[in-house]
PDB file of N, CA and C in Angstrom:
ATOM      1  N   UNK A 225     175.078  46.304  70.182  1.00 67.00           N
ATOM      2  CA  UNK A 225     174.546  47.427  70.933  1.00 67.00           C
ATOM      3  C   UNK A 225     173.611  46.896  72.020  1.00 67.00           C
ATOM      4  N   UNK A 226     173.753  47.443  73.189  1.00 87.00           N
ATOM      5  CA  UNK A 226     172.871  47.060  74.287  1.00 87.00           C
ATOM      6  C   UNK A 226     171.528  47.747  74.109  1.00 87.00           C
ATOM      7  N   UNK A 227     170.488  47.001  74.317  1.00 91.00           N
ATOM      8  CA  UNK A 227     169.131  47.549  74.184  1.00 91.00           C
ATOM      9  C   UNK A 227     168.690  48.267  75.452  1.00 91.00           C
ATOM     10  N   UNK A 228     169.380  48.035  76.548  1.00 94.00           N
ATOM     11  CA  UNK A 228     168.958  48.587  77.830  1.00 94.00           C
ATOM     12  C   UNK A 228     169.031  50.115  77.865  1.00 94.00           C
ATOM     13  N   UNK A 229     170.092  50.693  77.333  1.00 95.00           N
ATOM     14  CA  UNK A 229     170.277  52.144  77.443  1.00 95.00           C
ATOM     15  C   UNK A 229     169.228  52.941  76.677  1.00 95.00           C
ATOM     16  N   UNK A 230     168.997  52.664  75.395  1.00 95.00           N
ATOM     17  CA  UNK A 230     167.935  53.435  74.720  1.00 95.00           C
ATOM     18  C   UNK A 230     166.546  53.137  75.265  1.00 95.00           C
ATOM     19  N   UNK A 231     166.322  51.904  75.722  1.00 95.00           N
ATOM     20  CA  UNK A 231     165.017  51.576  76.298  1.00 95.00           C
ATOM     21  C   UNK A 231     164.800  52.328  77.612  1.00 95.00           C
ATOM     22  N   UNK A 232     165.841  52.459  78.403  1.00 96.00           N
ATOM     23  CA  UNK A 232     165.732  53.196  79.658  1.00 96.00           C
ATOM     24  C   UNK A 232     165.490  54.683  79.409  1.00 96.00           C
ATOM     25  N   UNK A 233     166.198  55.243  78.451  1.00 97.00           N
ATOM     26  CA  UNK A 233     165.977  56.656  78.101  1.00 97.00           C
ATOM     27  C   UNK A 233     164.562  56.851  77.561  1.00 97.00           C
ATOM     28  N   UNK A 234     164.084  55.916  76.757  1.00 97.00           N
ATOM     29  CA  UNK A 234     162.730  56.015  76.215  1.00 97.00           C
ATOM     30  C   UNK A 234     161.682  55.921  77.317  1.00 97.00           C
ATOM     31  N   UNK A 235     161.895  55.051  78.292  1.00 97.00           N
ATOM     32  CA  UNK A 235     160.957  54.946  79.415  1.00 97.00           C
ATOM     33  C   UNK A 235     160.941  56.234  80.218  1.00 97.00           C
ATOM     34  N   UNK A 236     162.112  56.814  80.459  1.00 97.00           N
ATOM     35  CA  UNK A 236     162.173  58.077  81.198  1.00 97.00           C
ATOM     36  C   UNK A 236     161.489  59.204  80.427  1.00 97.00           C
ATOM     37  N   UNK A 237     161.731  59.274  79.128  1.00 97.00           N
ATOM     38  CA  UNK A 237     161.064  60.292  78.301  1.00 97.00           C
ATOM     39  C   UNK A 237     159.557  60.120  78.315  1.00 97.00           C
ATOM     40  N   UNK A 238     159.109  58.885  78.197  1.00 98.00           N
ATOM     41  CA  UNK A 238     157.676  58.629  78.189  1.00 98.00           C
ATOM     42  C   UNK A 238     157.053  58.984  79.532  1.00 98.00           C
ATOM     43  N   UNK A 239     157.741  58.668  80.625  1.00 97.00           N
ATOM     44  CA  UNK A 239     157.204  59.000  81.955  1.00 97.00           C
ATOM     45  C   UNK A 239     157.143  60.505  82.173  1.00 97.00           C
ATOM     46  N   UNK A 240     158.146  61.236  81.711  1.00 97.00           N
ATOM     47  CA  UNK A 240     158.116  62.694  81.826  1.00 97.00           C
ATOM     48  C   UNK A 240     156.967  63.264  80.992  1.00 97.00           C
ATOM     49  N   UNK A 241     156.766  62.723  79.798  1.00 97.00           N
ATOM     50  CA  UNK A 241     155.656  63.170  78.965  1.00 97.00           C
ATOM     51  C   UNK A 241     154.307  62.841  79.570  1.00 97.00           C
ATOM     52  N   UNK A 242     154.175  61.657  80.138  1.00 97.00           N
ATOM     53  CA  UNK A 242     152.920  61.268  80.775  1.00 97.00           C
ATOM     54  C   UNK A 242     152.620  62.140  81.987  1.00 97.00           C
ATOM     55  N   UNK A 243     153.655  62.448  82.769  1.00 97.00           N
ATOM     56  CA  UNK A 243     153.470  63.353  83.903  1.00 97.00           C
ATOM     57  C   UNK A 243     153.024  64.735  83.411  1.00 97.00           C
ATOM     58  N   UNK A 244     153.615  65.199  82.326  1.00 95.00           N
ATOM     59  CA  UNK A 244     153.237  66.504  81.778  1.00 95.00           C
ATOM     60  C   UNK A 244     151.807  66.535  81.294  1.00 95.00           C
ATOM     61  N   UNK A 245     151.340  65.449  80.697  1.00 94.00           N
ATOM     62  CA  UNK A 245     149.952  65.402  80.227  1.00 94.00           C
ATOM     63  C   UNK A 245     148.989  65.379  81.410  1.00 94.00           C
ATOM     64  N   UNK A 246     149.328  64.637  82.450  1.00 95.00           N
ATOM     65  CA  UNK A 246     148.423  64.488  83.587  1.00 95.00           C
ATOM     66  C   UNK A 246     148.464  65.668  84.557  1.00 95.00           C
ATOM     67  N   UNK A 247     149.600  66.349  84.667  1.00 94.00           N
ATOM     68  CA  UNK A 247     149.745  67.364  85.707  1.00 94.00           C
ATOM     69  C   UNK A 247     149.619  68.794  85.201  1.00 94.00           C
ATOM     70  N   UNK A 248     149.872  69.044  83.946  1.00 88.00           N
ATOM     71  CA  UNK A 248     149.889  70.414  83.443  1.00 88.00           C
ATOM     72  C   UNK A 248     148.495  70.900  83.130  1.00 88.00           C
ATOM     73  N   UNK A 249     148.311  72.194  83.221  1.00 86.00           N
ATOM     74  CA  UNK A 249     147.025  72.819  82.928  1.00 86.00           C
ATOM     75  C   UNK A 249     147.062  73.632  81.642  1.00 86.00           C
ATOM     76  N   UNK A 250     148.248  74.010  81.186  1.00 89.00           N
ATOM     77  CA  UNK A 250     148.376  74.803  79.971  1.00 89.00           C
ATOM     78  C   UNK A 250     148.341  73.881  78.750  1.00 89.00           C
ATOM     79  N   UNK A 251     147.571  74.261  77.762  1.00 90.00           N
ATOM     80  CA  UNK A 251     147.395  73.403  76.585  1.00 90.00           C
ATOM     81  C   UNK A 251     148.694  73.257  75.803  1.00 90.00           C
ATOM     82  N   UNK A 252     149.489  74.312  75.727  1.00 90.00           N
ATOM     83  CA  UNK A 252     150.763  74.249  75.005  1.00 90.00           C
ATOM     84  C   UNK A 252     151.698  73.243  75.673  1.00 90.00           C
ATOM     85  N   UNK A 253     151.754  73.250  76.996  1.00 93.00           N
ATOM     86  CA  UNK A 253     152.604  72.292  77.698  1.00 93.00           C
ATOM     87  C   UNK A 253     152.096  70.865  77.547  1.00 93.00           C
ATOM     88  N   UNK A 254     150.801  70.683  77.450  1.00 93.00           N
ATOM     89  CA  UNK A 254     150.240  69.350  77.205  1.00 93.00           C
ATOM     90  C   UNK A 254     150.656  68.855  75.817  1.00 93.00           C
ATOM     91  N   UNK A 255     150.603  69.739  74.827  1.00 93.00           N
ATOM     92  CA  UNK A 255     151.047  69.357  73.479  1.00 93.00           C
ATOM     93  C   UNK A 255     152.539  69.011  73.462  1.00 93.00           C
ATOM     94  N   UNK A 256     153.340  69.761  74.200  1.00 94.00           N
ATOM     95  CA  UNK A 256     154.773  69.447  74.278  1.00 94.00           C
ATOM     96  C   UNK A 256     155.006  68.106  74.962  1.00 94.00           C
ATOM     97  N   UNK A 257     154.189  67.784  75.945  1.00 96.00           N
ATOM     98  CA  UNK A 257     154.322  66.500  76.630  1.00 96.00           C
ATOM     99  C   UNK A 257     153.938  65.335  75.716  1.00 96.00           C
ATOM    100  N   UNK A 258     152.943  65.543  74.882  1.00 95.00           N
ATOM    101  CA  UNK A 258     152.573  64.516  73.901  1.00 95.00           C
ATOM    102  C   UNK A 258     153.727  64.304  72.917  1.00 95.00           C
ATOM    103  N   UNK A 259     154.401  65.385  72.547  1.00 95.00           N
ATOM    104  CA  UNK A 259     155.559  65.253  71.663  1.00 95.00           C
ATOM    105  C   UNK A 259     156.689  64.469  72.335  1.00 95.00           C
ATOM    106  N   UNK A 260     156.874  64.660  73.631  1.00 96.00           N
ATOM    107  CA  UNK A 260     157.884  63.869  74.350  1.00 96.00           C
ATOM    108  C   UNK A 260     157.533  62.390  74.335  1.00 96.00           C
ATOM    109  N   UNK A 261     156.258  62.083  74.495  1.00 97.00           N
ATOM    110  CA  UNK A 261     155.843  60.682  74.459  1.00 97.00           C
ATOM    111  C   UNK A 261     156.058  60.087  73.073  1.00 97.00           C
ATOM    112  N   UNK A 262     155.774  60.855  72.027  1.00 96.00           N
ATOM    113  CA  UNK A 262     156.035  60.370  70.661  1.00 96.00           C
ATOM    114  C   UNK A 262     157.527  60.176  70.417  1.00 96.00           C
ATOM    115  N   UNK A 263     158.353  61.050  70.971  1.00 96.00           N
ATOM    116  CA  UNK A 263     159.805  60.902  70.819  1.00 96.00           C
ATOM    117  C   UNK A 263     160.295  59.626  71.494  1.00 96.00           C
ATOM    118  N   UNK A 264     159.705  59.275  72.621  1.00 97.00           N
ATOM    119  CA  UNK A 264     160.086  58.030  73.299  1.00 97.00           C
ATOM    120  C   UNK A 264     159.721  56.818  72.456  1.00 97.00           C
ATOM    121  N   UNK A 265     158.556  56.864  71.831  1.00 96.00           N
ATOM    122  CA  UNK A 265     158.150  55.756  70.961  1.00 96.00           C
ATOM    123  C   UNK A 265     159.087  55.651  69.756  1.00 96.00           C
ATOM    124  N   UNK A 266     159.458  56.795  69.189  1.00 96.00           N
ATOM    125  CA  UNK A 266     160.375  56.778  68.040  1.00 96.00           C
ATOM    126  C   UNK A 266     161.741  56.224  68.426  1.00 96.00           C
ATOM    127  N   UNK A 267     162.210  56.581  69.609  1.00 96.00           N
ATOM    128  CA  UNK A 267     163.498  56.059  70.078  1.00 96.00           C
ATOM    129  C   UNK A 267     163.431  54.543  70.244  1.00 96.00           C
ATOM    130  N   UNK A 268     162.334  54.036  70.767  1.00 95.00           N
ATOM    131  CA  UNK A 268     162.171  52.581  70.889  1.00 95.00           C
ATOM    132  C   UNK A 268     162.136  51.905  69.529  1.00 95.00           C
ATOM    133  N   UNK A 269     161.432  52.495  68.581  1.00 95.00           N
ATOM    134  CA  UNK A 269     161.365  51.899  67.243  1.00 95.00           C
ATOM    135  C   UNK A 269     162.739  51.789  66.601  1.00 95.00           C
ATOM    136  N   UNK A 270     163.528  52.847  66.684  1.00 95.00           N
ATOM    137  CA  UNK A 270     164.863  52.815  66.081  1.00 95.00           C
ATOM    138  C   UNK A 270     165.782  51.868  66.838  1.00 95.00           C
ATOM    139  N   UNK A 271     165.699  51.847  68.159  1.00 94.00           N
ATOM    140  CA  UNK A 271     166.564  50.966  68.955  1.00 94.00           C
ATOM    141  C   UNK A 271     166.263  49.498  68.664  1.00 94.00           C
ATOM    142  N   UNK A 272     164.987  49.155  68.586  1.00 93.00           N
ATOM    143  CA  UNK A 272     164.658  47.757  68.287  1.00 93.00           C
ATOM    144  C   UNK A 272     164.985  47.407  66.841  1.00 93.00           C
ATOM    145  N   UNK A 273     164.913  48.371  65.951  1.00 93.00           N
ATOM    146  CA  UNK A 273     165.294  48.122  64.566  1.00 93.00           C
ATOM    147  C   UNK A 273     166.782  47.789  64.476  1.00 93.00           C
ATOM    148  N   UNK A 274     167.611  48.530  65.198  1.00 92.00           N
ATOM    149  CA  UNK A 274     169.048  48.264  65.199  1.00 92.00           C
ATOM    150  C   UNK A 274     169.348  46.955  65.920  1.00 92.00           C
ATOM    151  N   UNK A 275     168.647  46.696  67.023  1.00 92.00           N
ATOM    152  CA  UNK A 275     168.923  45.495  67.807  1.00 92.00           C
ATOM    153  C   UNK A 275     168.529  44.227  67.059  1.00 92.00           C
ATOM    154  N   UNK A 276     167.424  44.270  66.321  1.00 92.00           N
ATOM    155  CA  UNK A 276     166.978  43.092  65.581  1.00 92.00           C
ATOM    156  C   UNK A 276     167.664  42.937  64.235  1.00 92.00           C
ATOM    157  N   UNK A 277     168.414  43.947  63.810  1.00 90.00           N
ATOM    158  CA  UNK A 277     169.123  43.952  62.515  1.00 90.00           C
ATOM    159  C   UNK A 277     168.157  43.657  61.369  1.00 90.00           C
ATOM    160  N   UNK A 278     167.085  44.422  61.365  1.00 83.00           N
ATOM    161  CA  UNK A 278     166.056  44.252  60.338  1.00 83.00           C
ATOM    162  C   UNK A 278     166.588  44.734  58.996  1.00 83.00           C
ATOM    163  N   UNK A 279     166.453  43.900  57.959  1.00 87.00           N
ATOM    164  CA  UNK A 279     166.974  44.285  56.640  1.00 87.00           C
ATOM    165  C   UNK A 279     166.091  45.312  55.947  1.00 87.00           C
ATOM    166  N   UNK A 280     164.813  45.339  56.284  1.00 90.00           N
ATOM    167  CA  UNK A 280     163.916  46.321  55.674  1.00 90.00           C
ATOM    168  C   UNK A 280     163.918  47.654  56.423  1.00 90.00           C
ATOM    169  N   UNK A 281     164.501  47.690  57.605  1.00 91.00           N
ATOM    170  CA  UNK A 281     164.538  48.892  58.445  1.00 91.00           C
ATOM    171  C   UNK A 281     163.135  49.436  58.687  1.00 91.00           C
ATOM    172  N   UNK A 282     162.234  48.541  59.046  1.00 92.00           N
ATOM    173  CA  UNK A 282     160.842  48.951  59.245  1.00 92.00           C
ATOM    174  C   UNK A 282     160.681  49.860  60.460  1.00 92.00           C
ATOM    175  N   UNK A 283     161.518  49.726  61.478  1.00 92.00           N
ATOM    176  CA  UNK A 283     161.452  50.632  62.616  1.00 92.00           C
ATOM    177  C   UNK A 283     161.767  52.061  62.223  1.00 92.00           C
ATOM    178  N   UNK A 284     162.738  52.227  61.341  1.00 93.00           N
ATOM    179  CA  UNK A 284     163.088  53.564  60.878  1.00 93.00           C
ATOM    180  C   UNK A 284     162.015  54.131  59.953  1.00 93.00           C
ATOM    181  N   UNK A 285     161.371  53.275  59.178  1.00 94.00           N
ATOM    182  CA  UNK A 285     160.286  53.731  58.317  1.00 94.00           C
ATOM    183  C   UNK A 285     159.098  54.193  59.151  1.00 94.00           C
ATOM    184  N   UNK A 286     158.756  53.409  60.181  1.00 95.00           N
ATOM    185  CA  UNK A 286     157.669  53.822  61.070  1.00 95.00           C
ATOM    186  C   UNK A 286     158.017  55.114  61.802  1.00 95.00           C
ATOM    187  N   UNK A 287     159.294  55.297  62.116  1.00 96.00           N
ATOM    188  CA  UNK A 287     159.722  56.533  62.767  1.00 96.00           C
ATOM    189  C   UNK A 287     159.518  57.731  61.848  1.00 96.00           C
ATOM    190  N   UNK A 288     159.793  57.564  60.565  1.00 96.00           N
ATOM    191  CA  UNK A 288     159.542  58.661  59.618  1.00 96.00           C
ATOM    192  C   UNK A 288     158.057  58.990  59.535  1.00 96.00           C
ATOM    193  N   UNK A 289     157.210  57.969  59.548  1.00 96.00           N
ATOM    194  CA  UNK A 289     155.760  58.222  59.565  1.00 96.00           C
ATOM    195  C   UNK A 289     155.345  58.931  60.853  1.00 96.00           C
ATOM    196  N   UNK A 290     155.943  58.556  61.975  1.00 96.00           N
ATOM    197  CA  UNK A 290     155.619  59.213  63.238  1.00 96.00           C
ATOM    198  C   UNK A 290     156.082  60.664  63.265  1.00 96.00           C
ATOM    199  N   UNK A 291     157.204  60.961  62.616  1.00 96.00           N
ATOM    200  CA  UNK A 291     157.660  62.350  62.531  1.00 96.00           C
ATOM    201  C   UNK A 291     156.662  63.178  61.739  1.00 96.00           C
ATOM    202  N   UNK A 292     156.162  62.625  60.635  1.00 96.00           N
ATOM    203  CA  UNK A 292     155.146  63.332  59.852  1.00 96.00           C
ATOM    204  C   UNK A 292     153.856  63.496  60.648  1.00 96.00           C
ATOM    205  N   UNK A 293     153.475  62.470  61.378  1.00 95.00           N
ATOM    206  CA  UNK A 293     152.274  62.544  62.210  1.00 95.00           C
ATOM    207  C   UNK A 293     152.433  63.585  63.314  1.00 95.00           C
ATOM    208  N   UNK A 294     153.603  63.647  63.930  1.00 95.00           N
ATOM    209  CA  UNK A 294     153.845  64.624  64.992  1.00 95.00           C
ATOM    210  C   UNK A 294     153.819  66.045  64.441  1.00 95.00           C
ATOM    211  N   UNK A 295     154.361  66.244  63.247  1.00 95.00           N
ATOM    212  CA  UNK A 295     154.334  67.576  62.647  1.00 95.00           C
ATOM    213  C   UNK A 295     152.898  68.002  62.348  1.00 95.00           C
ATOM    214  N   UNK A 296     152.088  67.091  61.832  1.00 95.00           N
ATOM    215  CA  UNK A 296     150.687  67.413  61.558  1.00 95.00           C
ATOM    216  C   UNK A 296     149.924  67.670  62.851  1.00 95.00           C
ATOM    217  N   UNK A 297     150.204  66.883  63.876  1.00 93.00           N
ATOM    218  CA  UNK A 297     149.524  67.060  65.158  1.00 93.00           C
ATOM    219  C   UNK A 297     149.860  68.409  65.776  1.00 93.00           C
ATOM    220  N   UNK A 298     151.098  68.813  65.710  1.00 94.00           N
ATOM    221  CA  UNK A 298     151.490  70.108  66.268  1.00 94.00           C
ATOM    222  C   UNK A 298     150.890  71.246  65.460  1.00 94.00           C
ATOM    223  N   UNK A 299     150.890  71.119  64.158  1.00 94.00           N
ATOM    224  CA  UNK A 299     150.307  72.175  63.318  1.00 94.00           C
ATOM    225  C   UNK A 299     148.831  72.376  63.590  1.00 94.00           C
ATOM    226  N   UNK A 300     148.079  71.298  63.605  1.00 95.00           N
ATOM    227  CA  UNK A 300     146.636  71.389  63.849  1.00 95.00           C
ATOM    228  C   UNK A 300     146.358  71.761  65.300  1.00 95.00           C
ATOM    229  N   UNK A 301     147.110  71.181  66.230  1.00 92.00           N
ATOM    230  CA  UNK A 301     146.911  71.478  67.645  1.00 92.00           C
ATOM    231  C   UNK A 301     147.181  72.935  67.970  1.00 92.00           C
ATOM    232  N   UNK A 302     148.268  73.493  67.434  1.00 92.00           N
ATOM    233  CA  UNK A 302     148.560  74.902  67.689  1.00 92.00           C
ATOM    234  C   UNK A 302     147.537  75.819  67.035  1.00 92.00           C
ATOM    235  N   UNK A 303     147.044  75.439  65.867  1.00 93.00           N
ATOM    236  CA  UNK A 303     146.002  76.255  65.227  1.00 93.00           C
ATOM    237  C   UNK A 303     144.738  76.287  66.084  1.00 93.00           C
ATOM    238  N   UNK A 304     144.356  75.156  66.629  1.00 90.00           N
ATOM    239  CA  UNK A 304     143.167  75.104  67.494  1.00 90.00           C
ATOM    240  C   UNK A 304     143.397  75.899  68.767  1.00 90.00           C
ATOM    241  N   UNK A 305     144.574  75.760  69.370  1.00 90.00           N
ATOM    242  CA  UNK A 305     144.876  76.492  70.602  1.00 90.00           C
ATOM    243  C   UNK A 305     144.866  77.990  70.355  1.00 90.00           C
ATOM    244  N   UNK A 306     145.463  78.439  69.261  1.00 91.00           N
ATOM    245  CA  UNK A 306     145.469  79.873  68.955  1.00 91.00           C
ATOM    246  C   UNK A 306     144.072  80.393  68.687  1.00 91.00           C
ATOM    247  N   UNK A 307     143.244  79.610  68.025  1.00 90.00           N
ATOM    248  CA  UNK A 307     141.875  80.027  67.760  1.00 90.00           C
ATOM    249  C   UNK A 307     141.063  80.123  69.049  1.00 90.00           C
ATOM    250  N   UNK A 308     141.208  79.153  69.939  1.00 86.00           N
ATOM    251  CA  UNK A 308     140.495  79.190  71.213  1.00 86.00           C
ATOM    252  C   UNK A 308     140.999  80.344  72.066  1.00 86.00           C
ATOM    253  N   UNK A 309     142.309  80.577  72.065  1.00 87.00           N
ATOM    254  CA  UNK A 309     142.859  81.672  72.853  1.00 87.00           C
ATOM    255  C   UNK A 309     142.400  83.027  72.312  1.00 87.00           C
ATOM    256  N   UNK A 310     142.306  83.128  71.016  1.00 90.00           N
ATOM    257  CA  UNK A 310     141.844  84.376  70.411  1.00 90.00           C
ATOM    258  C   UNK A 310     140.367  84.627  70.717  1.00 90.00           C
ATOM    259  N   UNK A 311     139.550  83.587  70.712  1.00 86.00           N
ATOM    260  CA  UNK A 311     138.114  83.756  70.952  1.00 86.00           C
ATOM    261  C   UNK A 311     137.769  83.886  72.432  1.00 86.00           C
ATOM    262  N   UNK A 312     138.410  83.095  73.286  1.00 82.00           N
ATOM    263  CA  UNK A 312     138.025  83.073  74.701  1.00 82.00           C
ATOM    264  C   UNK A 312     139.034  83.731  75.617  1.00 82.00           C
ATOM    265  N   UNK A 313     140.265  83.869  75.168  1.00 84.00           N
ATOM    266  CA  UNK A 313     141.288  84.516  75.981  1.00 84.00           C
ATOM    267  C   UNK A 313     141.895  83.643  77.053  1.00 84.00           C
ATOM    268  N   UNK A 314     141.697  82.338  76.997  1.00 82.00           N
ATOM    269  CA  UNK A 314     142.257  81.428  77.993  1.00 82.00           C
ATOM    270  C   UNK A 314     142.949  80.272  77.289  1.00 82.00           C
ATOM    271  N   UNK A 315     143.904  79.654  78.001  1.00 79.00           N
ATOM    272  CA  UNK A 315     144.560  78.469  77.449  1.00 79.00           C
ATOM    273  C   UNK A 315     144.719  77.382  78.513  1.00 79.00           C
ATOM    274  N   UNK A 316     143.942  77.460  79.560  1.00 82.00           N
ATOM    275  CA  UNK A 316     143.974  76.455  80.619  1.00 82.00           C
ATOM    276  C   UNK A 316     142.988  75.338  80.287  1.00 82.00           C
ATOM    277  N   UNK A 317     143.421  74.110  80.482  1.00 80.00           N
ATOM    278  CA  UNK A 317     142.578  72.968  80.143  1.00 80.00           C
ATOM    279  C   UNK A 317     141.338  72.929  81.031  1.00 80.00           C
ATOM    280  N   UNK A 318     141.501  73.204  82.318  1.00 78.00           N
ATOM    281  CA  UNK A 318     140.358  73.159  83.237  1.00 78.00           C
ATOM    282  C   UNK A 318     139.332  74.243  82.916  1.00 78.00           C
ATOM    283  N   UNK A 319     139.794  75.430  82.614  1.00 76.00           N
ATOM    284  CA  UNK A 319     138.852  76.508  82.315  1.00 76.00           C
ATOM    285  C   UNK A 319     138.187  76.310  80.965  1.00 76.00           C
ATOM    286  N   UNK A 320     138.832  75.603  80.067  1.00 74.00           N
ATOM    287  CA  UNK A 320     138.189  75.298  78.782  1.00 74.00           C
ATOM    288  C   UNK A 320     137.015  74.348  78.982  1.00 74.00           C
ATOM    289  N   UNK A 321     137.137  73.437  79.938  1.00 68.00           N
ATOM    290  CA  UNK A 321     136.021  72.531  80.226  1.00 68.00           C
ATOM    291  C   UNK A 321     134.850  73.290  80.832  1.00 68.00           C
ATOM    292  N   UNK A 322     135.151  74.271  81.680  1.00 63.00           N
ATOM    293  CA  UNK A 322     134.098  75.033  82.340  1.00 63.00           C
ATOM    294  C   UNK A 322     133.349  75.941  81.380  1.00 63.00           C
ATOM    295  N   UNK A 323     134.021  76.440  80.362  1.00 61.00           N
ATOM    296  CA  UNK A 323     133.395  77.398  79.457  1.00 61.00           C
ATOM    297  C   UNK A 323     132.801  76.731  78.222  1.00 61.00           C
ATOM    298  N   UNK A 324     132.517  75.460  78.314  1.00 60.00           N
ATOM    299  CA  UNK A 324     131.928  74.748  77.190  1.00 60.00           C
ATOM    300  C   UNK A 324     130.548  75.281  76.852  1.00 60.00           C
ATOM    301  N   UNK A 325     130.140  75.059  75.646  1.00 63.00           N
ATOM    302  CA  UNK A 325     128.828  75.529  75.201  1.00 63.00           C
ATOM    303  C   UNK A 325     127.746  74.707  75.889  1.00 63.00           C
ATOM    304  N   UNK A 326     126.765  75.394  76.409  1.00 63.00           N
ATOM    305  CA  UNK A 326     125.663  74.718  77.095  1.00 63.00           C
ATOM    306  C   UNK A 326     124.474  74.611  76.148  1.00 63.00           C
ATOM    307  N   UNK A 327     123.840  73.480  76.175  1.00 64.00           N
ATOM    308  CA  UNK A 327     122.647  73.282  75.354  1.00 64.00           C
ATOM    309  C   UNK A 327     121.442  73.795  76.112  1.00 64.00           C
ATOM    310  N   UNK A 328     120.622  74.533  75.416  1.00 65.00           N
ATOM    311  CA  UNK A 328     119.398  75.025  76.041  1.00 65.00           C
ATOM    312  C   UNK A 328     118.275  74.031  75.774  1.00 65.00           C
ATOM    313  N   UNK A 329     117.445  73.838  76.794  1.00 64.00           N
ATOM    314  CA  UNK A 329     116.347  72.899  76.663  1.00 64.00           C
ATOM    315  C   UNK A 329     115.245  73.514  75.818  1.00 64.00           C
ATOM    316  N   UNK A 330     114.700  72.707  74.933  1.00 61.00           N
ATOM    317  CA  UNK A 330     113.575  73.160  74.086  1.00 61.00           C
ATOM    318  C   UNK A 330     112.302  73.214  74.921  1.00 61.00           C
ATOM    319  N   UNK A 331     111.521  74.244  74.716  1.00 57.00           N
ATOM    320  CA  UNK A 331     110.291  74.382  75.504  1.00 57.00           C
ATOM    321  C   UNK A 331     109.088  73.977  74.733  1.00 57.00           C
TER     322      UNK A 331
END
């Protein structure tokens, strides 16, 4: 198997995810972009596992751990986003920075 094709697809996926993280303002789209970046890493792990003919299949094992990590990240991330949206009514990353809690100076 040629390593070039899955590596090229993984690079493209990672670049699309990185662009989404840097350019998007909606928190849900940022979370989806992070998932794209994780998918690119998983594709690289499996491709290198097949290319190296690893007998322990450690690339596939790490991919299973990454799938569990991605599921936990989405679950917790969506819970936080829904809670912030319910309390403040916004889901824009820039406006979330502006509405941060301000500390009052002690007199």
